[in-house]
Coordinates of C-alpha atoms in Angstrom, one line a residue:
X1 CA 0.4 -0.1 0.1
X2 CA 2.8 2.6 0.7
X3 CA 4.5 1.7 -2.2
X4 CA 1.5 2.8 -4.4
X5 CA 1.2 5.5 -2.7
X6 CA 4.9 6.4 -3.8
X7 CA 4.0 5.9 -7.2
X8 CA 0.7 7.5 -7.2
X9 CA 2.7 10.6 -5.5
X10 CA 5.7 11.1 -7.8
X11 CA 3.0 10.9 -10.6
X12 CA 1.6 13.9 -9.3
X13 CA 4.8 15.7 -8.8
X14 CA 6.3 14.6 -11.8
X15 CA 3.5 15.4 -14.4
X16 CA 3.1 19.2 -14.3
X17 CA 7.0 19.4 -14.4
X18 CA 6.5 17.6 -17.7
X19 CA 3.9 19.8 -18.5
X20 CA 5.7 22.8 -17.5
X21 CA 9.2 21.8 -20.2
X22 CA 6.6 21.4 -23.0
X23 CA 7.9 23.9 -25.9
X24 CA 5.1 26.0 -27.1
X25 CA 4.4 24.7 -30.7
X26 CA 3.6 26.8 -33.7
X27 CA 0.6 26.0 -36.0
X28 CA 0.4 26.2 -39.3
X29 CA -3.5 27.2 -40.3
X30 CA -5.0 27.4 -43.7
X31 CA -8.6 28.7 -44.1
X32 CA -9.9 28.5 -47.9
X33 CA -13.1 29.2 -50.0
X34 CA -12.8 26.9 -53.4
X35 CA -15.6 26.5 -56.0
X36 CA -15.3 24.4 -59.5
X37 CA -17.4 21.9 -61.9
X38 CA -18.6 18.8 -60.4
X39 CA -20.1 15.2 -61.8
X40 CA -22.0 12.7 -59.6
X41 CA -23.8 9.8 -60.4
X42 CA -25.7 8.4 -57.5
X43 CA -28.3 5.5 -59.3
X44 CA -30.8 5.5 -56.0
X45 CA -32.1 9.0 -56.9
X46 CA -31.2 9.0 -61.0
X47 CA -29.7 6.1 -63.7
X48 CA -28.5 9.7 -65.3
X49 CA -25.3 11.5 -64.7
X50 CA -25.6 15.2 -63.2
X51 CA -23.4 17.8 -63.5
X52 CA -23.1 21.7 -62.1
X53 CA -20.9 23.5 -59.5
X54 CA -19.8 22.8 -56.2
X55 CA -18.3 25.7 -53.4
X56 CA -17.4 25.3 -50.1
X57 CA -15.0 26.1 -47.1
X58 CA -12.3 24.9 -45.6
X59 CA -10.1 24.8 -43.0
X60 CA -6.7 23.3 -41.9
X61 CA -3.5 23.1 -39.3
X62 CA -0.6 21.6 -39.3
X63 CA 2.1 21.4 -36.5
X64 CA 4.6 19.7 -34.7
X65 CA 4.2 16.8 -31.5
X66 CA 4.8 18.2 -28.3
X67 CA 7.6 17.4 -27.2
X68 CA 9.7 17.6 -23.9
X69 CA 12.3 20.7 -24.2
X70 CA 14.8 18.6 -22.6
X71 CA 15.1 16.0 -25.5
X72 CA 16.4 19.2 -27.7
X73 CA 16.0 19.3 -31.3
X74 CA 17.4 15.6 -31.5
X75 CA 14.4 14.4 -30.1
X76 CA 12.4 11.1 -31.5
X77 CA 9.5 13.8 -32.4
X78 CA 11.3 15.7 -33.9
X79 CA 10.5 15.1 -37.2
X80 CA 6.6 14.1 -36.6
X81 CA 3.7 16.4 -36.8
X82 CA 0.1 16.2 -37.5
X83 CA -2.2 17.7 -39.5
X84 CA -6.2 18.4 -39.1
X85 CA -9.0 19.5 -42.1
X86 CA -12.6 20.1 -42.2
X87 CA -14.5 20.9 -45.2
X88 CA -18.3 21.7 -45.9
X89 CA -19.3 21.4 -49.4
X90 CA -22.5 22.3 -50.9
X91 CA -23.9 21.8 -54.7
X92 CA -26.2 22.2 -57.2
X93 CA -26.3 19.9 -60.1
X94 CA -28.8 19.0 -63.4
X95 CA -28.9 16.3 -65.8
X96 CA -27.8 16.5 -69.3
X97 CA -31.0 17.2 -70.3
X98 CA -31.7 19.8 -68.0
X99 CA -34.9 17.5 -67.3
X100 CA -34.0 17.0 -63.5
X101 CA -32.2 18.5 -61.0
X102 CA -30.7 18.4 -57.0
X103 CA -28.6 20.4 -54.1
X104 CA -26.5 18.2 -51.9
X105 CA -24.0 19.4 -49.2
X106 CA -20.4 17.3 -47.9
X107 CA -19.0 17.4 -44.5
X108 CA -15.9 15.7 -44.4
X109 CA -13.0 16.0 -41.8
X110 CA -10.1 14.0 -40.6
X111 CA -6.6 14.0 -39.0
X112 CA -3.4 12.2 -39.4
X113 CA -0.1 11.9 -38.2
X114 CA 3.1 12.3 -40.8
X115 CA 7.0 11.6 -40.6
X116 CA 9.1 14.9 -42.4
X117 CA 12.6 14.3 -44.1
X118 CA 13.7 17.5 -45.2
X119 CA 16.5 18.7 -47.7
X120 CA 18.2 21.8 -48.8
X121 CA 18.4 23.8 -45.6
X122 CA 14.4 22.4 -45.2
X123 CA 14.0 24.2 -48.8
X124 CA 12.7 20.7 -50.0
X125 CA 10.6 18.6 -47.5
X126 CA 8.6 15.1 -47.8
X127 CA 6.2 13.5 -45.9
X128 CA 3.4 10.6 -45.6
X129 CA 1.7 8.9 -43.0
X130 CA -2.1 7.7 -41.9
X131 CA -4.7 9.5 -42.3
X132 CA -8.0 9.5 -40.7
X133 CA -11.6 10.8 -42.6
X134 CA -15.3 10.7 -41.9
X135 CA -17.6 12.1 -44.6
X136 CA -21.2 12.5 -45.0
X137 CA -22.8 13.5 -48.2
X138 CA -26.7 13.8 -48.6
X139 CA -28.4 15.0 -51.7
X140 CA -32.2 16.2 -52.6
X141 CA -33.7 15.7 -56.0
X142 CA -36.2 17.7 -57.4
X143 CA -38.7 15.3 -59.1
X144 CA -38.9 12.0 -57.7
X145 CA -41.5 10.6 -56.2
X146 CA -40.7 8.0 -53.1
X147 CA -36.9 8.5 -53.8
X148 CA -36.1 12.3 -53.0
X149 CA -33.0 12.0 -50.5
X150 CA -29.8 10.4 -50.5
X151 CA -27.2 9.7 -47.8
X152 CA -24.2 8.1 -47.7
X153 CA -21.0 7.9 -44.9
X154 CA -17.8 6.6 -45.2
X155 CA -15.1 6.2 -42.3
X156 CA -11.5 6.0 -44.2
X157 CA -8.0 4.5 -43.3
X158 CA -6.3 6.5 -45.5
X159 CA -2.4 6.9 -46.6
X160 CA -1.2 10.7 -47.6
X161 CA 1.8 11.9 -48.8
X162 CA 2.7 15.1 -50.0
X163 CA 5.8 16.9 -51.1
X164 CA 7.1 20.7 -50.9
X165 CA 9.7 22.4 -52.8
X166 CA 10.6 26.5 -51.1
X167 CA 12.2 29.3 -53.4
X168 CA 12.9 33.0 -52.8
X169 CA 12.4 36.3 -54.1
X170 CA 13.7 39.6 -52.6
X171 CA 11.6 40.5 -50.7
X172 CA 9.0 37.6 -50.9
X173 CA 9.5 33.6 -50.5
X174 CA 6.7 31.0 -52.0
X175 CA 6.6 27.7 -51.4
X176 CA 4.7 24.8 -54.5
X177 CA 3.0 21.9 -52.6
X178 CA 1.6 18.7 -53.7
X179 CA -0.4 16.6 -51.5
X180 CA -2.6 13.3 -52.1
X181 CA -4.5 10.5 -50.1
X182 CA -5.7 7.1 -50.6
X183 CA -8.3 5.8 -48.9
X184 CA -7.2 1.5 -48.1
X185 CA -9.6 0.7 -46.1
X186 CA -12.8 1.3 -43.4
X187 CA -16.6 1.5 -43.5
X188 CA -19.4 3.1 -45.2
X189 CA -23.1 3.2 -45.6
X190 CA -25.6 3.8 -48.1
X191 CA -29.1 3.4 -49.1
X192 CA -30.5 0.3 -50.3
X193 CA -32.3 0.7 -53.8
X194 CA -35.6 -0.9 -52.9
X195 CA -36.2 1.8 -50.0
X196 CA -37.5 5.1 -49.9
X197 CA -36.5 8.4 -48.0
X198 CA -39.1 7.4 -45.4
X199 CA -38.4 4.1 -44.6
X200 CA -34.5 5.3 -43.7
X201 CA -35.7 7.7 -41.1
X202 CA -38.1 5.3 -39.8
X203 CA -35.5 2.6 -39.0
X204 CA -35.4 0.3 -42.4
X205 CA -31.5 -0.2 -42.3
X206 CA -29.2 0.6 -45.9
X207 CA -26.3 -1.4 -45.8
X208 CA -23.2 -0.9 -44.0
X209 CA -20.3 -2.9 -45.4
X210 CA -16.5 -3.2 -44.3
X211 CA -15.1 -1.0 -47.4
X212 CA -11.4 -0.6 -49.1
X213 CA -10.2 0.3 -52.3
X214 CA -11.4 -2.5 -54.0
X215 CA -14.8 -1.7 -53.7
X216 CA -14.9 1.9 -52.6
X217 CA -12.2 3.9 -54.4
X218 CA -11.3 7.8 -53.2
X219 CA -8.3 9.2 -54.4
X220 CA -8.1 13.3 -53.3
X221 CA -4.8 15.4 -54.7
X222 CA -3.8 19.1 -54.9
X223 CA -1.1 21.3 -56.3
X224 CA -0.6 24.5 -54.3
X225 CA 1.3 28.0 -54.3
X226 CA 1.6 29.4 -51.3
X227 CA 2.9 32.9 -51.6
X228 CA 4.7 34.9 -48.9
X229 CA 4.8 39.1 -48.9
X230 CA 5.8 41.5 -46.3
X231 CA 2.1 41.4 -44.5
X232 CA 0.6 38.2 -45.5
X233 CA 0.9 34.8 -46.6
X234 CA -1.8 33.6 -49.7
X235 CA -2.3 30.2 -51.4
X236 CA -4.1 29.7 -54.7
X237 CA -4.4 26.1 -56.4
X238 CA -6.8 23.4 -57.7
X239 CA -8.1 20.2 -56.0
X240 CA -9.8 17.1 -56.9
X241 CA -11.2 15.0 -55.9
X242 CA -12.3 11.0 -57.2
X243 CA -15.0 8.4 -55.0
X244 CA -16.5 5.4 -57.0
X245 CA -18.5 3.0 -55.0
X246 CA -21.4 0.9 -55.1
X247 CA -23.3 -2.5 -54.6
X248 CA -25.1 -4.6 -57.5
X249 CA -28.0 -2.5 -57.4
X250 CA -26.7 1.5 -56.8
X251 CA -23.5 3.4 -58.1
X252 CA -21.9 6.4 -57.0
X253 CA -19.6 8.8 -58.9
X254 CA -17.9 11.5 -57.5
X255 CA -15.2 13.7 -59.9
X256 CA -15.3 16.8 -58.3
X257 CA -12.7 19.9 -59.3
X258 CA -11.8 23.2 -57.3
X259 CA -10.2 26.3 -57.6
X260 CA -9.3 27.3 -54.4
X261 CA -8.0 30.9 -52.7
X262 CA -6.6 30.8 -48.9
X263 CA -5.4 32.8 -46.4
X264 CA -2.2 31.1 -44.8
X265 CA -0.7 32.1 -40.8
X266 CA 1.4 30.8 -38.3
X267 CA 0.8 31.4 -34.1
X268 CA 1.8 30.3 -31.1
X269 CA -0.1 29.0 -28.2
X270 CA 1.3 29.5 -24.6
X271 CA -0.6 26.7 -22.5
X272 CA 0.4 28.6 -19.0
X273 CA 0.1 32.2 -19.9
X274 CA -2.6 34.4 -18.5
X275 CA -5.6 35.0 -20.1

């Protein structure tokens, strides 16, 4: 009993010291808006493909893992970092014949960790690691009697990677980035082909299954340019998303290309500072 008390007291005394020893971490935040053309096939709502415009906002944040300052720059976490993202996208699509249309919304969020290699005084960087993403997509069609709303959900463990190259001007600096993510395995949900929207809300289950790259293909990649000026940093670029999945009776395809404009800034948090 006395030994256990000693262990508990030691933990209580050491924990605050370790927290104080952690250095403040620099956060890299990117707030963006996007717009571009898109294509959607949802055979639950209609056998025809729909095209239109999709637009949205998103935010992502990058930061190194906290490490004990006593480890110094050679600590094990020096090249490890993590990233979080959230995107909200709306779309208005019409069929090729313009006889039908629908509106939709997509909400996607994720978090991942990665190891980064650096060369040429950190100007060239390559990173790779796992990424966990959850997404919800809902669509409401204009003309359909029994099937008005379609909802599908996906949870994916993904592999992500990226490469960047920095170069400098006289009073400015630039960074060219390429990022890619693709799913490995996870779970997804989609409505049954025979199921009406009111049956879905009253507890008639759709299809929930174990998914992977063999039956739920997802590829998301982007190429961007960061431009740092005297008082601000901006990002321009393009994002492309391709998703294809389904069952024997229902098929879903989403293909979207976006032009993005973003503001990028860095900040630090000091956990022990007064509010």
